[in-house]
Coordinates of C-alpha atoms and ligand atoms in Angstrom, one line a residue:
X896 CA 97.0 113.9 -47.3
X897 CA 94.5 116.2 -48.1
X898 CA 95.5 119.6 -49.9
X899 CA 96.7 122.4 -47.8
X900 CA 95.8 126.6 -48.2
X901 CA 97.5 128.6 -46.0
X902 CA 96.3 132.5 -46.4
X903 CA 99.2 133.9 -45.2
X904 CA 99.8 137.3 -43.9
X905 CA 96.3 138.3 -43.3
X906 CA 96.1 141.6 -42.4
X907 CA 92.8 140.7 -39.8
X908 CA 91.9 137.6 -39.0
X909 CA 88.2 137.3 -37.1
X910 CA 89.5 134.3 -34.7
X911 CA 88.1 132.3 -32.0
X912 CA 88.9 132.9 -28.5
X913 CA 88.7 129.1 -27.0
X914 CA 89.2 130.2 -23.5
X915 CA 86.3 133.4 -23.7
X916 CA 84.5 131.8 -26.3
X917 CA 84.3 134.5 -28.5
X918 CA 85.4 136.1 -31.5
X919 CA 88.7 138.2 -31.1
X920 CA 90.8 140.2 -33.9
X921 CA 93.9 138.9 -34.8
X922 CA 96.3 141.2 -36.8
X923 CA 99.1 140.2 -38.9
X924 CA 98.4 136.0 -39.1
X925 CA 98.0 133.0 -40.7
X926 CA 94.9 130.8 -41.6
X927 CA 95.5 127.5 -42.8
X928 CA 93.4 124.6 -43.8
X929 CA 93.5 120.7 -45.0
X930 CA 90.8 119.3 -46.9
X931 CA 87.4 120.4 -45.2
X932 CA 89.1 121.6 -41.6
X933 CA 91.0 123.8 -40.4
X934 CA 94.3 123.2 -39.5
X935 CA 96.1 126.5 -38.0
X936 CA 95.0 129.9 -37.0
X937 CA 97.8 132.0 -35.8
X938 CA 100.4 134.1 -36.1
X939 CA 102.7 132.0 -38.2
X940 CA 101.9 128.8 -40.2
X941 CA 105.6 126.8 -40.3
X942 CA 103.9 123.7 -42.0
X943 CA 103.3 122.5 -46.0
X944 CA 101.0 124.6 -48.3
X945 CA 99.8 123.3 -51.9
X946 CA 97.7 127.0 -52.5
X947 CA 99.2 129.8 -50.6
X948 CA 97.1 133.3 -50.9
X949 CA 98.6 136.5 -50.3
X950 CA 96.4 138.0 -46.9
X951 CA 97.7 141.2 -46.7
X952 CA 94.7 143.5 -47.8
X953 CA 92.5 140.8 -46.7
X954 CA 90.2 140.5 -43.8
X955 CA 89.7 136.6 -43.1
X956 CA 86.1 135.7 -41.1
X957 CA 84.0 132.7 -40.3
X958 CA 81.4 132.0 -43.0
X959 CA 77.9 132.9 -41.8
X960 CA 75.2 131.0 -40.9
X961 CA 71.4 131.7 -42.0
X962 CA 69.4 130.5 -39.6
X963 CA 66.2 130.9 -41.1
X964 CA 65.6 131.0 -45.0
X965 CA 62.8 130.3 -47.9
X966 CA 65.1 130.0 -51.0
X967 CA 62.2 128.0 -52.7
X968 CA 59.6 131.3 -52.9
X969 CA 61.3 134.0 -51.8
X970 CA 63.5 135.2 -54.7
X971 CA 60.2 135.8 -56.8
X972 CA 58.9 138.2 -54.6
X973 CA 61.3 140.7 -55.6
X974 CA 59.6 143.6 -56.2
X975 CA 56.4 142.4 -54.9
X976 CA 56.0 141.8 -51.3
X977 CA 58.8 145.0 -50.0
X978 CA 55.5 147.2 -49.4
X979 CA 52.8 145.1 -49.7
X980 CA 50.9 144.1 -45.9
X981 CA 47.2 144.2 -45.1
X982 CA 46.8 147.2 -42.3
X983 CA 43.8 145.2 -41.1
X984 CA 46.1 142.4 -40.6
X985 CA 47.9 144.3 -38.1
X986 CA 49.9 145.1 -41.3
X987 CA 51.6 141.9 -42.3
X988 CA 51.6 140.8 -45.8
X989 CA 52.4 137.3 -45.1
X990 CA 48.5 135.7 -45.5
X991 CA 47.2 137.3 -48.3
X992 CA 50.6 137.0 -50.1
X993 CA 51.2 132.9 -49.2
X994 CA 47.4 132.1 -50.5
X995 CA 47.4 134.8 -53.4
X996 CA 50.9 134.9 -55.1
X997 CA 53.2 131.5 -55.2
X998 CA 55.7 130.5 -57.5
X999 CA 55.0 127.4 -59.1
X1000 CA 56.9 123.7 -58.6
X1001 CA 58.4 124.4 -62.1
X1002 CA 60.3 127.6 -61.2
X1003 CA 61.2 126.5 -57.6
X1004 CA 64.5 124.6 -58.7
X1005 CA 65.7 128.4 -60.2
X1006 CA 64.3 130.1 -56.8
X1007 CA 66.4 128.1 -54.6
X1008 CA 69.8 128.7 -57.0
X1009 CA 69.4 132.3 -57.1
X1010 CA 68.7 132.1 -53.4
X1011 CA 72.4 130.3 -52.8
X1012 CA 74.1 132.0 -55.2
X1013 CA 73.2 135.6 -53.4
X1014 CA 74.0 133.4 -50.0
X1015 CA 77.6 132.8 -51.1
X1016 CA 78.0 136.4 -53.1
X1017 CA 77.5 137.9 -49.9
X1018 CA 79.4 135.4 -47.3
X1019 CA 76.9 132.6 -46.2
X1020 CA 78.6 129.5 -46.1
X1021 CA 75.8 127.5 -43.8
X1022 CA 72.0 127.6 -44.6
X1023 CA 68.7 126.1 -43.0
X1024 CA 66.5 126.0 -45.9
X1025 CA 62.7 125.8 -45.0
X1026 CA 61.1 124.4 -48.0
X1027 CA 58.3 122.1 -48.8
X1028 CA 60.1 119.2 -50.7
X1029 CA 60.5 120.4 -54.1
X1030 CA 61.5 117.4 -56.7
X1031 CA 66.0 117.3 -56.8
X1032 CA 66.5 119.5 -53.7
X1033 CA 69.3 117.2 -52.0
X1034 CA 70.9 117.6 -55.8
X1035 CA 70.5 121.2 -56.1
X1036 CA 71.7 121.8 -52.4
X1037 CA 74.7 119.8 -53.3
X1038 CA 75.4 121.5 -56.3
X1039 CA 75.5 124.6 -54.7
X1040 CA 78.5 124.0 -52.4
X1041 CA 76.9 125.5 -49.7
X1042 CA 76.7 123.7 -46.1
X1043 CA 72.5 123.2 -46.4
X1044 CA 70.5 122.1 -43.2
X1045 CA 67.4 121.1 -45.0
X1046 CA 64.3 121.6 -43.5
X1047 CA 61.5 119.9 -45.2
X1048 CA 58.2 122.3 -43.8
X1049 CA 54.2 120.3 -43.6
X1050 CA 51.8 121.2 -41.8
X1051 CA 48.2 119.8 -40.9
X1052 CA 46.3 123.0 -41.9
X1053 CA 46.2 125.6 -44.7
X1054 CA 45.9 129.5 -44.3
X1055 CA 42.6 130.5 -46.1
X1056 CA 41.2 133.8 -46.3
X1057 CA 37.4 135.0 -46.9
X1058 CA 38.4 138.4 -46.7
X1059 CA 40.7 141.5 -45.7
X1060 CA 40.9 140.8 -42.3
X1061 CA 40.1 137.0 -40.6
X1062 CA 42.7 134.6 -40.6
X1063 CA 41.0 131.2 -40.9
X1064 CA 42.3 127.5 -42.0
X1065 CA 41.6 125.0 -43.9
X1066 CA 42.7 121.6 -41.6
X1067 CA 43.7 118.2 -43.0
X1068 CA 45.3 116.2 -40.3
X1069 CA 46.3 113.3 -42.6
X1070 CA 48.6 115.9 -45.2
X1071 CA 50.6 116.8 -42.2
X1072 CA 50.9 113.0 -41.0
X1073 CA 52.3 112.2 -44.8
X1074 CA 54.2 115.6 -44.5
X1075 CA 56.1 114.4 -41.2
X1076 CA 56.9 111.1 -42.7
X1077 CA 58.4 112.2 -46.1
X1078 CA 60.1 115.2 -44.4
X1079 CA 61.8 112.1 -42.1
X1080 CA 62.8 110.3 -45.4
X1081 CA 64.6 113.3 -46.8
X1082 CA 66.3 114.6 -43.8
X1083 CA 67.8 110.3 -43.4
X1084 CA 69.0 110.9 -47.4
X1085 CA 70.6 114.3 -46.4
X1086 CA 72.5 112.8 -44.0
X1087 CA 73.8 110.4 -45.4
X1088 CA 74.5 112.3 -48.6
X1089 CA 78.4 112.0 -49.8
X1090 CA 79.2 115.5 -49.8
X1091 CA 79.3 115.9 -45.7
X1092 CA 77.5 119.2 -46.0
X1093 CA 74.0 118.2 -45.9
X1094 CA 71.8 117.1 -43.3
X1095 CA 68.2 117.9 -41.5
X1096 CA 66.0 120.1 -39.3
X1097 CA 62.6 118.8 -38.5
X1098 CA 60.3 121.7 -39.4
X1099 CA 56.9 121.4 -38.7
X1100 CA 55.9 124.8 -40.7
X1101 CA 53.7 127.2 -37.9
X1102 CA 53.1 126.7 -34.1
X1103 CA 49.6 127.9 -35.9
X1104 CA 48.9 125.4 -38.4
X1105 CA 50.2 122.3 -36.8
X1106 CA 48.0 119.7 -34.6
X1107 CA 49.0 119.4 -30.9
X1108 CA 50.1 115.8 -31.6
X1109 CA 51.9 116.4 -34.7
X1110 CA 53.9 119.2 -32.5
X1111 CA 54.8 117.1 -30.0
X1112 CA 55.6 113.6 -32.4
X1113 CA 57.4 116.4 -34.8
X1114 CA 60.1 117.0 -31.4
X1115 CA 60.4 113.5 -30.5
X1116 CA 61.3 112.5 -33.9
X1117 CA 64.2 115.0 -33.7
X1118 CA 65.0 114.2 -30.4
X1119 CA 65.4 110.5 -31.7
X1120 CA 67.2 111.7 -34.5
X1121 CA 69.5 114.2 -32.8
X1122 CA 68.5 116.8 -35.2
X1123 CA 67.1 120.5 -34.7
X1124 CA 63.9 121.6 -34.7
X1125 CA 62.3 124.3 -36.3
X1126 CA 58.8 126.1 -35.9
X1127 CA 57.2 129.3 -36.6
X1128 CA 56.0 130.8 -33.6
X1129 CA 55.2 134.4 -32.3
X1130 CA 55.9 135.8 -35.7
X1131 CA 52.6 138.2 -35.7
X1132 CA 49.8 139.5 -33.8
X1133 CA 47.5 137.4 -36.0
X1134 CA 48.8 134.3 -34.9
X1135 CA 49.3 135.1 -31.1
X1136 CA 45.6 136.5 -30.8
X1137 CA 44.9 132.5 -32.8
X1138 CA 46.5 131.1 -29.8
X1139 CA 45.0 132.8 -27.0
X1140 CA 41.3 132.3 -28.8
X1141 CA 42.5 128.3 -28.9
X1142 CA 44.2 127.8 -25.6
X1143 CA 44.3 131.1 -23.5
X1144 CA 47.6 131.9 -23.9
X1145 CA 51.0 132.9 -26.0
X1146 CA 52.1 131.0 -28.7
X1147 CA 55.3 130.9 -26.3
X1148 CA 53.6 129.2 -23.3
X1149 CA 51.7 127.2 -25.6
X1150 CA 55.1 125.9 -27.0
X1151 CA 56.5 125.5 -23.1
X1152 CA 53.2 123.4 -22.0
X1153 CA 53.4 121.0 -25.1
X1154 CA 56.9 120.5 -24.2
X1155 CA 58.5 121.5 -27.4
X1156 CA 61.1 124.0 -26.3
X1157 CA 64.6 122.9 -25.9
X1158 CA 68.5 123.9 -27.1
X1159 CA 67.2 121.9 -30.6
X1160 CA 64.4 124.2 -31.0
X1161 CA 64.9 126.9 -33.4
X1162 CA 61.8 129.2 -33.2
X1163 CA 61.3 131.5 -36.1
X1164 CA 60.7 134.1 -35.1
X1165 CA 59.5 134.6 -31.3
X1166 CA 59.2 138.5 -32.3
X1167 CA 55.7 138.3 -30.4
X1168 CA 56.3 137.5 -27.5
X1169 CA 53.9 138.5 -24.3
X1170 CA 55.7 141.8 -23.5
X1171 CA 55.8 142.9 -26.7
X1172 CA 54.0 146.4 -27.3
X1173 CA 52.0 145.3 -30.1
X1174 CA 50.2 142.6 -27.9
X1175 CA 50.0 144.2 -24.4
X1176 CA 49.4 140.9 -22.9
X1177 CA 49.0 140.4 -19.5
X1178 CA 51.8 138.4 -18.5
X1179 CA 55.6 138.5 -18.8
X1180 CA 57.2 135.2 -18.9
X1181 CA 57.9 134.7 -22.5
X1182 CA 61.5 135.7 -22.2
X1183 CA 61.9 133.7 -19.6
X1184 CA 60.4 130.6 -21.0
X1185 CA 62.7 131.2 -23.6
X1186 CA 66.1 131.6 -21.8
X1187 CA 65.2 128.3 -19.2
X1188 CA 64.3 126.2 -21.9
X1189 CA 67.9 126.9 -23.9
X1190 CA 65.3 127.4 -27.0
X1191 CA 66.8 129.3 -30.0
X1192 CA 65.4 132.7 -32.0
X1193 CA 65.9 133.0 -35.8
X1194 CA 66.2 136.9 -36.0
X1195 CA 65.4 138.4 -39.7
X1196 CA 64.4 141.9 -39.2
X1197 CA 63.8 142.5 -42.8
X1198 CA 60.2 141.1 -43.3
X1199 CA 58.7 142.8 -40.3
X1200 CA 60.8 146.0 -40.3
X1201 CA 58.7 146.5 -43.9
X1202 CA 55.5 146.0 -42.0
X1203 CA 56.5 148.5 -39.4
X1204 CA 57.3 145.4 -36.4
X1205 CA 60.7 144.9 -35.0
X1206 CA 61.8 142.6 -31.7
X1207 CA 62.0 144.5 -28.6
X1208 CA 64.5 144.3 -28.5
X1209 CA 67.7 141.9 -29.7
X1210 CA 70.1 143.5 -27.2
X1211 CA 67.3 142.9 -24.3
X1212 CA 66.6 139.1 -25.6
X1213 CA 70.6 138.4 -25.5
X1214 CA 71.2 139.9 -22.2
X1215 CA 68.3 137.7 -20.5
X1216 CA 70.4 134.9 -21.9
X1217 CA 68.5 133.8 -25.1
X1218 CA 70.7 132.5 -28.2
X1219 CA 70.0 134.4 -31.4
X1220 CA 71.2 133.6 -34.5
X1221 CA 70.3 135.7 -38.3
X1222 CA 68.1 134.6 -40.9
X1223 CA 67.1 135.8 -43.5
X1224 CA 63.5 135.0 -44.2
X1225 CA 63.1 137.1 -47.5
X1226 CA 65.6 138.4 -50.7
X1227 CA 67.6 139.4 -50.7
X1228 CA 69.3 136.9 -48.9
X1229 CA 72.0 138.8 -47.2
X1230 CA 72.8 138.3 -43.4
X1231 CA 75.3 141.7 -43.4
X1232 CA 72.6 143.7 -44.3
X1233 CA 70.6 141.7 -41.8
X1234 CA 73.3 142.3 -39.4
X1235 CA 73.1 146.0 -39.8
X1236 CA 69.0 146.4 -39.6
X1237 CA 69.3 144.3 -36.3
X1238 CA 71.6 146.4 -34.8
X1239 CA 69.9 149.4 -35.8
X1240 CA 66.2 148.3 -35.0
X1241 CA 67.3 147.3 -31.8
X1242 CA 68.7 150.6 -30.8
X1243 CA 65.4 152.5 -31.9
X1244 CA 63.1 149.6 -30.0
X1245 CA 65.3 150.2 -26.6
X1246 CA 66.1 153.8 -27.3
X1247 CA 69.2 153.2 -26.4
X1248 CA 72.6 152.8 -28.3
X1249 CA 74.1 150.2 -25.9
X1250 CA 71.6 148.0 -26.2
X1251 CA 73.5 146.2 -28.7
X1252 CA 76.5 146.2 -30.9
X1253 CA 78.3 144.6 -34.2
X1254 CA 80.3 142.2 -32.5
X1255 CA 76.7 141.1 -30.6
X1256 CA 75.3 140.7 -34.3
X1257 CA 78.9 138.9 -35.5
X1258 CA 78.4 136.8 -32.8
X1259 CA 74.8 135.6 -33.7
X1260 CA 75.4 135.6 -37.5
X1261 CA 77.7 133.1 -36.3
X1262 CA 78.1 130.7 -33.5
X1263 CA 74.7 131.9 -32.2
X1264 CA 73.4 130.0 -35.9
X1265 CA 75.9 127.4 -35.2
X1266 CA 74.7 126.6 -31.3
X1267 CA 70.8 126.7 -32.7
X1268 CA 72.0 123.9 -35.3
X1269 CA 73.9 122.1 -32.8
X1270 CA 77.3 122.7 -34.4
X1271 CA 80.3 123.6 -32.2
X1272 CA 82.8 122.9 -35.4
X1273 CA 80.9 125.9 -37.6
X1274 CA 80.6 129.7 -37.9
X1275 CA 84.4 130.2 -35.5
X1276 CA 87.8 129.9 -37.3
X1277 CA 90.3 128.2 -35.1
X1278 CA 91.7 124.6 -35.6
X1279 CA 89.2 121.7 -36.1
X1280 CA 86.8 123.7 -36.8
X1281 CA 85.0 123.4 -40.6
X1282 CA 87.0 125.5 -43.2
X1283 CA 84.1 127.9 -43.8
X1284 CA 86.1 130.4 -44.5
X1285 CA 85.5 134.6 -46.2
X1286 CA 87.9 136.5 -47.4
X1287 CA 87.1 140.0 -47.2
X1288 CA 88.7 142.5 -49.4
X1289 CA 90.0 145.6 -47.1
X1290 CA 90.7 147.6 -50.6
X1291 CA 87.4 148.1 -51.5
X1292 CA 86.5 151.4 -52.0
X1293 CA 84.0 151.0 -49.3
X1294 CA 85.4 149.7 -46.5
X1295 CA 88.3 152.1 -46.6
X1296 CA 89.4 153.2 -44.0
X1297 CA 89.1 149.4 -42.9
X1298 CA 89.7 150.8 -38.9
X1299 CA 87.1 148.6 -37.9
X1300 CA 87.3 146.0 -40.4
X1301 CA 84.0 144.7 -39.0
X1302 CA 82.2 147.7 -38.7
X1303 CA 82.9 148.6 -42.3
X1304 CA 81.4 145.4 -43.3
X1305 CA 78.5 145.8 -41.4
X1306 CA 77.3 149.6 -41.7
X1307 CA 79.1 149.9 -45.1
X1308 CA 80.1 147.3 -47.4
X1309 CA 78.2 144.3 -46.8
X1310 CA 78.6 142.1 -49.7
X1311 CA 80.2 144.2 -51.8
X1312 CA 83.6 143.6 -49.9
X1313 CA 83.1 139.7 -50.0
X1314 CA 85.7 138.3 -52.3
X1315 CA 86.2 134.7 -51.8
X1316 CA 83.8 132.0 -50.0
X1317 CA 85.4 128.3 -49.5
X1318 CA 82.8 126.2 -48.1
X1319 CA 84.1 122.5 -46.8
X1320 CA 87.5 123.5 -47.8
X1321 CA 86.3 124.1 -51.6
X1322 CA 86.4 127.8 -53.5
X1323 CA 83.0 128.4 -54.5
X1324 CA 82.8 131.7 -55.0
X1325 CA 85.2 134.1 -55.6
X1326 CA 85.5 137.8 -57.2
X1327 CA 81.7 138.2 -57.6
X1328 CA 81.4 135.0 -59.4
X1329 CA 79.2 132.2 -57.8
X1330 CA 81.5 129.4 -59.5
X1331 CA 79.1 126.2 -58.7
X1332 CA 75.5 127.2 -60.4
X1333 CA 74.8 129.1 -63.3
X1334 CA 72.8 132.2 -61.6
X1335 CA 72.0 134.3 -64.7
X1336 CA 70.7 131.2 -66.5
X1337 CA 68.1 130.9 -63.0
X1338 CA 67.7 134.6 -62.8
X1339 CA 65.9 134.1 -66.2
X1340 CA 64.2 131.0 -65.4
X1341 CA 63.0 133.2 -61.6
X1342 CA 62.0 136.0 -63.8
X1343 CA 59.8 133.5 -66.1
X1344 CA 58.1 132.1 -63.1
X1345 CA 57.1 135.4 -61.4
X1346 CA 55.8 136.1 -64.6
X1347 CA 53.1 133.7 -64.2
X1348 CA 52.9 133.7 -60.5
X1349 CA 51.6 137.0 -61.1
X1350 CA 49.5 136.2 -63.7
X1351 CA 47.7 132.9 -61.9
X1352 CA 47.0 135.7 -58.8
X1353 CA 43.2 136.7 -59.8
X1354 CA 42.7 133.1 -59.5
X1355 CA 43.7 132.9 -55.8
X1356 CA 43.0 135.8 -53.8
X1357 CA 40.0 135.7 -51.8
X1358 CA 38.9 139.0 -54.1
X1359 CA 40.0 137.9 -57.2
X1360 CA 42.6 140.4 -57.7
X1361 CA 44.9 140.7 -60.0
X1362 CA 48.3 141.3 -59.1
X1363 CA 48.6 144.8 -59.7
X1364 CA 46.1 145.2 -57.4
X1365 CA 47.4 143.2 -54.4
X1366 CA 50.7 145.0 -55.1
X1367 CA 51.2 148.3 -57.6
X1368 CA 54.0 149.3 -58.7
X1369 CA 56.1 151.9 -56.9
X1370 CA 55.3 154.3 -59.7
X1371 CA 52.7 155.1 -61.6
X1372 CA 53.4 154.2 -65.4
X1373 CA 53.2 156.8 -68.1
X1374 CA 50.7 156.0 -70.6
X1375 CA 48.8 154.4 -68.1
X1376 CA 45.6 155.2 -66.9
X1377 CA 45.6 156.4 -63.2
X1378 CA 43.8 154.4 -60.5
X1379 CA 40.4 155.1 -60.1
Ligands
ZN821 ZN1 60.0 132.0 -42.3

């Protein structure tokens, strides 16, 4: 038999609704489960317990899922890409930094650790991990105790700039042919892996970058594989004015007509999408493509919000019948603080506070993650399911008064009420301590490699900048001359 933890007494339990199929609050219950699944949730658990924990200043919710996630690169861009975009790049960031500033293959390991440590500090329990394949991921992802969905990202072309505005690339067909086939390898080792919380996403990087054929062998390998997919499409005006110069249309429709949208297809980040007022295109069928095809959107607001984009809107998208889940795309990796910019930009975009609301974010931050990785046992607690499981702590200063337990997690808390994470049945973090990887020892070793990130930047950029350059400081330094 495999040990039992009943938390018993929980003062709120965030439970699933089998017959509305959704999430419901239960007051005053039990949560129990054995080994990795979940055995009870209800009002009273009447079987044995090895660990019981007292619930009764405790909130007990679904683990999150991140639908969408760099932990390789993104933690060293911590105080360098927030406000850095190119206005004449309709103001994203994201070619000049991805040529000029990456972290190298020696600091990656640390990258991805600090990226799953602030995943479980702040109540992720279930990650898809777009990465190229760095050397010891399925170790590292193991290690972490976190439920990783590992998407191993090629491509058959390269961004390359010439200057401050054109987006051109570099193309080498044969790279994204070796790409696919070791990104096939690894996603057969994750799933086989003995830990039962690893497996694959097929994730051929950009709708942009990729070859027509290598798009369309990229789905039918996951479609063999019964295995998402996942693809960067509509995620800026760059990009979609790239697709209508190549085929005269929306990264969207191109998508439709190459036959690569499905209920496995995860698009990352379908923000740009024909009706969208940045674009102005002529036609309005993206939303529809997307809701007949059953395709997925990874929302992050956090990236484009900085550059001054936002989807219009997530309350308009769910309504027409698209599944959304959260990502989180940059650091910090924090889907509550996702959760709360979504709901907010959304409001602003529609002009209108109905558009959305917490439990529609809840709702995506979970089994709208969950349905996009083609999981019905994740991101819901009610018998069966996985034992991702959060404890939230209702006595923390800032979710008091925990009315809306929810709410207060969402416009107030975030991670700071987080207390415990079991992932898979298994405590791995609890009371602010990440207890499966050492994150201050990689904290050092991701403050190392942005060290010489920044330094190799003159090197890369198209102008030979340095990195002060591409990105200042907020603040002038004393001491320092000014900037001519
Ligand atoms: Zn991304």
């Amino acid at each position: 038999m495999a040990p039992t933890t009943c938390i018993r007494n929980a003062a709120c339990i965030v439970a699933w609704d089998v017959t509305n199929r959704c999430h419901a609050y239960l007051m005053d219950g039990d949560v129990a489960f054995a080994g990795d699944t979940l055995s009870f949730v209800g009002r009273q658990y009447d079987g044995p317990a090895d660990t019981t924990i007292d619930g009764t200043n405790l909130m007990v919710m679904p683990g999150l899922v991140d639908l969408h996630s760099h932990p390789s690169t993104e933690p060293f861009f911590r105080g360098v890409r927030e406000e850095h975009g190119v206005p004449a790049m309709y103001m994203s960031g994201l070619y000049e930094r991805s040529v000029a500033l990456q972290p190298d293959a020696a600091a990656r390991k640390a990258g991805k650790q600090v990226a799953f440590c602030e995943m479980l500090l702040s109540g992720i329990t279930s990650v898809a991990d777009l990465s190229g394949i760095d050397e010891g991921w399925i170790d590292i992802a193991a290690q972490s105790g976190l439920r990783v969905f590992l998407a191993p990202s090629y491509a058959s072309a390269r961004w390359h700039l010439e200057n401050g505005w054109a987006l051109k690339y570099r193309w080498d067909e044969a790279a994204g042919r070796r790409g696919l086939d070791a990104a096939l390898a690894l996603i057969e080792a994750a799933a086989t892996h003995s830990s039962g919380r690893l497996s694959g996403i097929v994730s051929p990087a950009q709708i942009d970058t990729c070859t027509t054929d290598l798009l369309r062998d990229s789905f039918a390998a996951a479609e063999t594989r019964n295995v998402p997919l996942t693809v960067h499409c509509a995620q800026s005006v760059n990009e979609f004015l790239v697709m209508v110069d190549r085929h005269g249309k929306s990264p969207v429709q191109f998508a439709r007509e190459l036959g690569i949208l499905s209920p496995r297809t995860v698009l990352g980040h379908a923000l740009f999408i024909d009706e969208h007022s940045w674009v102005r295109w002529h036609t309005r069928t993206d939303l529809g493509i997307l809701v007949d095809s059953g395709a997925n959107v990874a929302h992050c607001p956090s990236p484009f919000a900085r550059y001054g984009h936002t989807l219009e809107d997530f309350g308009r998208y769910r309504r027409a019948g698209v599944n959304l889940g959260i990502g989180t795309d940059v650091a910090p990796h924090n889907v509550i603080e996702e959760m709360r910019l979504a709901a907010i930009l959304a409001r602003v975009a529609a002009r209108d506070i109905t558009t959305t609301s917490v439990g529609d974010l809840f709702h995506a931050a979970t089994v709208g993650g969950a349905q996009a990785l083609t999981r019905e046992d994740l991101g819901r607690l009610v018998a069966g399911a996985k034992a991702d499981v959060v404890l939230v702590d209702l006595g923390n200063t800032w979710m008091r008064p925990a009315r809306d337990p929810l709410r207060s997690l969402v416009f107030t808390a975030a991670d700071r009420a987080v207390r415990t994470v079991f992932v898979h049945g298994v405590k791995v973090m609890d009371q602010g301590q990440v207890l499966t990887m050492d994150h201050a020892a990689a904290l050092a070793e991701v403050a190392e490699g942005q060290q010489r990130m920044l330094r190799d930047a003159p090197s890369r950029d198209w102008a030979g900048r340095s990195a002060e350059e591409i990105s200042p400081l907020s603040l002038p330094v004393l001491g320092n001359a000014p900037p001519m």
